[in-house]
């Protein structure tokens, strides 16, 4: 298993406000389809990724998708 940081995009349902986004300082947020989805993107190692996903679960966010852009076929 590779422990090197990789670029991840995490799509969640809804528009995340500044208070919720402050829980993810290592990620850049982009709202898509105003109010419908937010995509959080950043370099994360696996430990940080699992930490982000656990925080999302604690906050009750609707996780839609986790991807590694450019990692197809690996």
mmCIF file of N, CA and C in Angstrom:
data_model
loop_
_atom_site.group_PDB
_atom_site.id
_atom_site.type_symbol
_atom_site.label_atom_id
_atom_site.label_comp_id
_atom_site.label_asym_id
_atom_site.label_seq_id
_atom_site.Cartn_x
_atom_site.Cartn_y
_atom_site.Cartn_z
ATOM 1 N N UNK A 1 0.847 -1.172 0.000
ATOM 2 C CA UNK A 1 0.000 0.000 0.000
ATOM 3 C C UNK A 1 0.893 1.237 0.000
ATOM 4 N N UNK A 2 0.575 2.187 -0.859
ATOM 5 C CA UNK A 2 1.362 3.403 -0.997
ATOM 6 C C UNK A 2 0.894 4.442 0.020
ATOM 7 N N UNK A 3 1.825 4.922 0.862
ATOM 8 C CA UNK A 3 1.487 5.909 1.895
ATOM 9 C C UNK A 3 1.735 7.333 1.426
ATOM 10 N N UNK A 4 2.175 7.506 0.182
ATOM 11 C CA UNK A 4 2.435 8.841 -0.346
ATOM 12 C C UNK A 4 1.138 9.623 -0.517
ATOM 13 N N UNK A 5 1.161 10.922 -0.248
ATOM 14 C CA UNK A 5 -0.050 11.732 -0.477
ATOM 15 C C UNK A 5 -0.463 11.693 -1.946
ATOM 16 N N UNK A 6 -1.751 11.708 -2.167
ATOM 17 C CA UNK A 6 -2.310 11.717 -3.515
ATOM 18 C C UNK A 6 -3.442 12.736 -3.552
ATOM 19 N N UNK A 7 -3.764 13.177 -4.743
ATOM 20 C CA UNK A 7 -4.865 14.113 -4.912
ATOM 21 C C UNK A 7 -6.182 13.351 -4.851
ATOM 22 N N UNK A 8 -7.066 13.783 -3.964
ATOM 23 C CA UNK A 8 -8.394 13.181 -3.833
ATOM 24 C C UNK A 8 -9.456 14.242 -4.027
ATOM 25 N N UNK A 9 -10.565 13.849 -4.646
ATOM 26 C CA UNK A 9 -11.767 14.682 -4.750
ATOM 27 C C UNK A 9 -12.881 13.945 -4.035
ATOM 28 N N UNK A 10 -13.526 14.648 -3.115
ATOM 29 C CA UNK A 10 -14.585 14.062 -2.307
ATOM 30 C C UNK A 10 -15.852 14.870 -2.544
ATOM 31 N N UNK A 11 -16.863 14.223 -3.089
ATOM 32 C CA UNK A 11 -18.131 14.889 -3.417
ATOM 33 C C UNK A 11 -19.160 14.584 -2.333
ATOM 34 N N UNK A 12 -19.766 15.648 -1.810
ATOM 35 C CA UNK A 12 -20.807 15.492 -0.794
ATOM 36 C C UNK A 12 -22.060 16.225 -1.238
ATOM 37 N N UNK A 13 -23.194 15.783 -0.722
ATOM 38 C CA UNK A 13 -24.458 16.423 -1.057
ATOM 39 C C UNK A 13 -24.624 17.731 -0.308
ATOM 40 N N UNK A 14 -25.196 18.698 -0.985
ATOM 41 C CA UNK A 14 -25.516 19.979 -0.375
ATOM 42 C C UNK A 14 -24.397 21.003 -0.458
ATOM 43 N N UNK A 15 -24.745 22.208 -0.085
ATOM 44 C CA UNK A 15 -23.791 23.308 -0.013
ATOM 45 C C UNK A 15 -23.249 23.370 1.404
ATOM 46 N N UNK A 16 -21.926 23.299 1.564
ATOM 47 C CA UNK A 16 -21.327 23.342 2.890
ATOM 48 C C UNK A 16 -20.994 24.782 3.252
ATOM 49 N N UNK A 17 -21.454 25.215 4.404
ATOM 50 C CA UNK A 17 -21.172 26.562 4.878
ATOM 51 C C UNK A 17 -19.762 26.671 5.444
ATOM 52 N N UNK A 18 -19.372 27.883 5.755
ATOM 53 C CA UNK A 18 -18.017 28.150 6.250
ATOM 54 C C UNK A 18 -17.713 27.403 7.552
ATOM 55 N N UNK A 19 -18.706 27.263 8.415
ATOM 56 C CA UNK A 19 -18.474 26.572 9.681
ATOM 57 C C UNK A 19 -18.110 25.115 9.448
ATOM 58 N N UNK A 20 -18.846 24.434 8.579
ATOM 59 C CA UNK A 20 -18.550 23.029 8.276
ATOM 60 C C UNK A 20 -17.228 22.930 7.522
ATOM 61 N N UNK A 21 -16.992 23.816 6.577
ATOM 62 C CA UNK A 21 -15.747 23.770 5.802
ATOM 63 C C UNK A 21 -14.521 23.974 6.680
ATOM 64 N N UNK A 22 -14.677 24.676 7.796
ATOM 65 C CA UNK A 22 -13.534 24.899 8.686
ATOM 66 C C UNK A 22 -13.034 23.590 9.300
ATOM 67 N N UNK A 23 -13.840 22.525 9.247
ATOM 68 C CA UNK A 23 -13.423 21.211 9.734
ATOM 69 C C UNK A 23 -12.461 20.526 8.768
ATOM 70 N N UNK A 24 -12.293 21.090 7.564
ATOM 71 C CA UNK A 24 -11.450 20.476 6.528
ATOM 72 C C UNK A 24 -10.447 21.493 5.975
ATOM 73 N N UNK A 25 -9.522 21.981 6.820
ATOM 74 C CA UNK A 25 -8.614 23.055 6.392
ATOM 75 C C UNK A 25 -7.644 22.654 5.276
ATOM 76 N N UNK A 26 -7.394 21.362 5.109
ATOM 77 C CA UNK A 26 -6.449 20.911 4.081
ATOM 78 C C UNK A 26 -7.104 20.762 2.714
ATOM 79 N N UNK A 27 -8.410 21.006 2.626
ATOM 80 C CA UNK A 27 -9.132 20.785 1.376
ATOM 81 C C UNK A 27 -9.676 22.089 0.809
ATOM 82 N N UNK A 28 -9.749 22.151 -0.515
ATOM 83 C CA UNK A 28 -10.336 23.289 -1.219
ATOM 84 C C UNK A 28 -11.742 22.899 -1.639
ATOM 85 N N UNK A 29 -12.701 23.755 -1.349
ATOM 86 C CA UNK A 29 -14.107 23.459 -1.649
ATOM 87 C C UNK A 29 -14.563 24.174 -2.903
ATOM 88 N N UNK A 30 -15.393 23.484 -3.678
ATOM 89 C CA UNK A 30 -16.027 24.063 -4.869
ATOM 90 C C UNK A 30 -17.486 23.604 -4.879
ATOM 91 N N UNK A 31 -18.393 24.573 -4.857
ATOM 92 C CA UNK A 31 -19.816 24.256 -4.907
ATOM 93 C C UNK A 31 -20.204 24.025 -6.364
ATOM 94 N N UNK A 32 -20.884 22.912 -6.629
ATOM 95 C CA UNK A 32 -21.342 22.604 -7.980
ATOM 96 C C UNK A 32 -22.852 22.502 -7.968
ATOM 97 N N UNK A 33 -23.483 22.914 -9.048
ATOM 98 C CA UNK A 33 -24.941 22.943 -9.115
ATOM 99 C C UNK A 33 -25.455 23.636 -7.855
ATOM 100 N N UNK A 34 -25.380 24.951 -7.806
ATOM 101 C CA UNK A 34 -25.603 25.722 -6.575
ATOM 102 C C UNK A 34 -26.524 25.061 -5.564
ATOM 103 N N UNK A 35 -25.921 24.721 -4.439
ATOM 104 C CA UNK A 35 -26.660 24.114 -3.350
ATOM 105 C C UNK A 35 -26.840 22.620 -3.448
ATOM 106 N N UNK A 36 -26.500 22.023 -4.588
ATOM 107 C CA UNK A 36 -26.745 20.596 -4.762
ATOM 108 C C UNK A 36 -25.586 19.728 -4.285
ATOM 109 N N UNK A 37 -24.346 20.123 -4.599
ATOM 110 C CA UNK A 37 -23.188 19.319 -4.229
ATOM 111 C C UNK A 37 -21.993 20.222 -3.974
ATOM 112 N N UNK A 38 -21.092 19.723 -3.123
ATOM 113 C CA UNK A 38 -19.818 20.395 -2.881
ATOM 114 C C UNK A 38 -18.719 19.380 -3.122
ATOM 115 N N UNK A 39 -17.654 19.802 -3.820
ATOM 116 C CA UNK A 39 -16.501 18.939 -4.048
ATOM 117 C C UNK A 39 -15.331 19.497 -3.252
ATOM 118 N N UNK A 40 -14.745 18.646 -2.408
ATOM 119 C CA UNK A 40 -13.570 19.004 -1.619
ATOM 120 C C UNK A 40 -12.374 18.294 -2.235
ATOM 121 N N UNK A 41 -11.308 19.041 -2.503
ATOM 122 C CA UNK A 41 -10.144 18.484 -3.184
ATOM 123 C C UNK A 41 -8.877 18.833 -2.417
ATOM 124 N N UNK A 42 -7.948 17.872 -2.350
ATOM 125 C CA UNK A 42 -6.672 18.149 -1.711
ATOM 126 C C UNK A 42 -5.759 16.944 -1.719
ATOM 127 N N UNK A 43 -4.489 17.188 -1.367
ATOM 128 C CA UNK A 43 -3.500 16.122 -1.258
ATOM 129 C C UNK A 43 -3.627 15.488 0.117
ATOM 130 N N UNK A 44 -3.877 14.184 0.143
ATOM 131 C CA UNK A 44 -4.061 13.464 1.393
ATOM 132 C C UNK A 44 -3.343 12.123 1.333
ATOM 133 N N UNK A 45 -2.709 11.729 2.444
ATOM 134 C CA UNK A 45 -2.255 10.345 2.523
ATOM 135 C C UNK A 45 -3.445 9.526 3.031
ATOM 136 N N UNK A 46 -3.304 8.221 3.082
ATOM 137 C CA UNK A 46 -4.447 7.380 3.446
ATOM 138 C C UNK A 46 -4.967 7.670 4.848
ATOM 139 N N UNK A 47 -4.072 7.920 5.780
ATOM 140 C CA UNK A 47 -4.492 8.219 7.144
ATOM 141 C C UNK A 47 -5.331 9.493 7.178
ATOM 142 N N UNK A 48 -4.881 10.526 6.472
ATOM 143 C CA UNK A 48 -5.628 11.784 6.418
ATOM 144 C C UNK A 48 -6.962 11.588 5.706
ATOM 145 N N UNK A 49 -6.982 10.788 4.641
ATOM 146 C CA UNK A 49 -8.227 10.517 3.926
ATOM 147 C C UNK A 49 -9.246 9.870 4.860
ATOM 148 N N UNK A 50 -8.819 8.840 5.600
ATOM 149 C CA UNK A 50 -9.737 8.175 6.525
ATOM 150 C C UNK A 50 -10.192 9.129 7.624
ATOM 151 N N UNK A 51 -9.320 10.027 8.051
ATOM 152 C CA UNK A 51 -9.695 11.024 9.041
ATOM 153 C C UNK A 51 -10.755 11.973 8.514
ATOM 154 N N UNK A 52 -10.600 12.414 7.264
ATOM 155 C CA UNK A 52 -11.586 13.292 6.638
ATOM 156 C C UNK A 52 -12.930 12.578 6.514
ATOM 157 N N UNK A 53 -12.900 11.324 6.071
ATOM 158 C CA UNK A 53 -14.144 10.563 5.921
ATOM 159 C C UNK A 53 -14.833 10.347 7.272
ATOM 160 N N UNK A 54 -14.054 10.101 8.318
ATOM 161 C CA UNK A 54 -14.629 9.929 9.652
ATOM 162 C C UNK A 54 -15.258 11.236 10.140
ATOM 163 N N UNK A 55 -14.599 12.351 9.874
ATOM 164 C CA UNK A 55 -15.144 13.658 10.261
ATOM 165 C C UNK A 55 -16.446 13.929 9.511
ATOM 166 N N UNK A 56 -16.493 13.580 8.246
ATOM 167 C CA UNK A 56 -17.721 13.758 7.462
ATOM 168 C C UNK A 56 -18.857 12.930 8.052
ATOM 169 N N UNK A 57 -18.552 11.706 8.474
ATOM 170 C CA UNK A 57 -19.574 10.863 9.082
ATOM 171 C C UNK A 57 -20.074 11.493 10.385
ATOM 172 N N UNK A 58 -19.145 11.997 11.217
ATOM 173 C CA UNK A 58 -19.539 12.633 12.480
ATOM 174 C C UNK A 58 -20.439 13.841 12.252
ATOM 175 N N UNK A 59 -20.175 14.565 11.159
ATOM 176 C CA UNK A 59 -20.969 15.758 10.850
ATOM 177 C C UNK A 59 -22.277 15.417 10.135
ATOM 178 N N UNK A 60 -22.459 14.149 9.782
ATOM 179 C CA UNK A 60 -23.692 13.732 9.116
ATOM 180 C C UNK A 60 -23.774 14.160 7.663
ATOM 181 N N UNK A 61 -22.607 14.335 7.012
ATOM 182 C CA UNK A 61 -22.614 14.744 5.610
ATOM 183 C C UNK A 61 -22.984 13.571 4.711
ATOM 184 N N UNK A 62 -23.587 13.879 3.581
ATOM 185 C CA UNK A 62 -24.018 12.881 2.607
ATOM 186 C C UNK A 62 -22.888 12.635 1.609
ATOM 187 N N UNK A 63 -22.070 11.608 1.858
ATOM 188 C CA UNK A 63 -20.948 11.277 0.983
ATOM 189 C C UNK A 63 -21.477 10.681 -0.314
ATOM 190 N N UNK A 64 -21.075 11.261 -1.434
ATOM 191 C CA UNK A 64 -21.523 10.782 -2.742
ATOM 192 C C UNK A 64 -20.428 10.001 -3.453
ATOM 193 N N UNK A 65 -19.178 10.530 -3.403
ATOM 194 C CA UNK A 65 -18.126 9.913 -4.214
ATOM 195 C C UNK A 65 -16.753 10.339 -3.703
ATOM 196 N N UNK A 66 -15.798 9.401 -3.753
ATOM 197 C CA UNK A 66 -14.393 9.700 -3.486
ATOM 198 C C UNK A 66 -13.617 9.223 -4.702
ATOM 199 N N UNK A 67 -12.830 10.120 -5.302
ATOM 200 C CA UNK A 67 -12.039 9.745 -6.485
ATOM 201 C C UNK A 67 -10.616 10.256 -6.355
ATOM 202 N N UNK A 68 -9.743 9.614 -7.111
ATOM 203 C CA UNK A 68 -8.361 10.074 -7.274
ATOM 204 C C UNK A 68 -8.196 10.484 -8.735
ATOM 205 N N UNK A 69 -8.381 11.765 -9.036
ATOM 206 C CA UNK A 69 -8.254 12.217 -10.426
ATOM 207 C C UNK A 69 -6.909 11.810 -11.021
ATOM 208 N N UNK A 70 -6.950 11.271 -12.202
ATOM 209 C CA UNK A 70 -5.712 10.871 -12.887
ATOM 210 C C UNK A 70 -5.181 9.518 -12.462
ATOM 211 N N UNK A 71 -5.859 8.812 -11.576
ATOM 212 C CA UNK A 71 -5.382 7.521 -11.087
ATOM 213 C C UNK A 71 -6.027 6.349 -11.805
ATOM 214 N N UNK A 72 -6.792 6.592 -12.855
ATOM 215 C CA UNK A 72 -7.475 5.508 -13.576
ATOM 216 C C UNK A 72 -6.446 4.504 -14.102
ATOM 217 N N UNK A 73 -6.772 3.242 -13.934
ATOM 218 C CA UNK A 73 -5.916 2.175 -14.458
ATOM 219 C C UNK A 73 -4.778 1.799 -13.563
ATOM 220 N N UNK A 74 -4.714 2.325 -12.355
ATOM 221 C CA UNK A 74 -3.631 1.968 -11.456
ATOM 222 C C UNK A 74 -3.990 0.785 -10.621
#
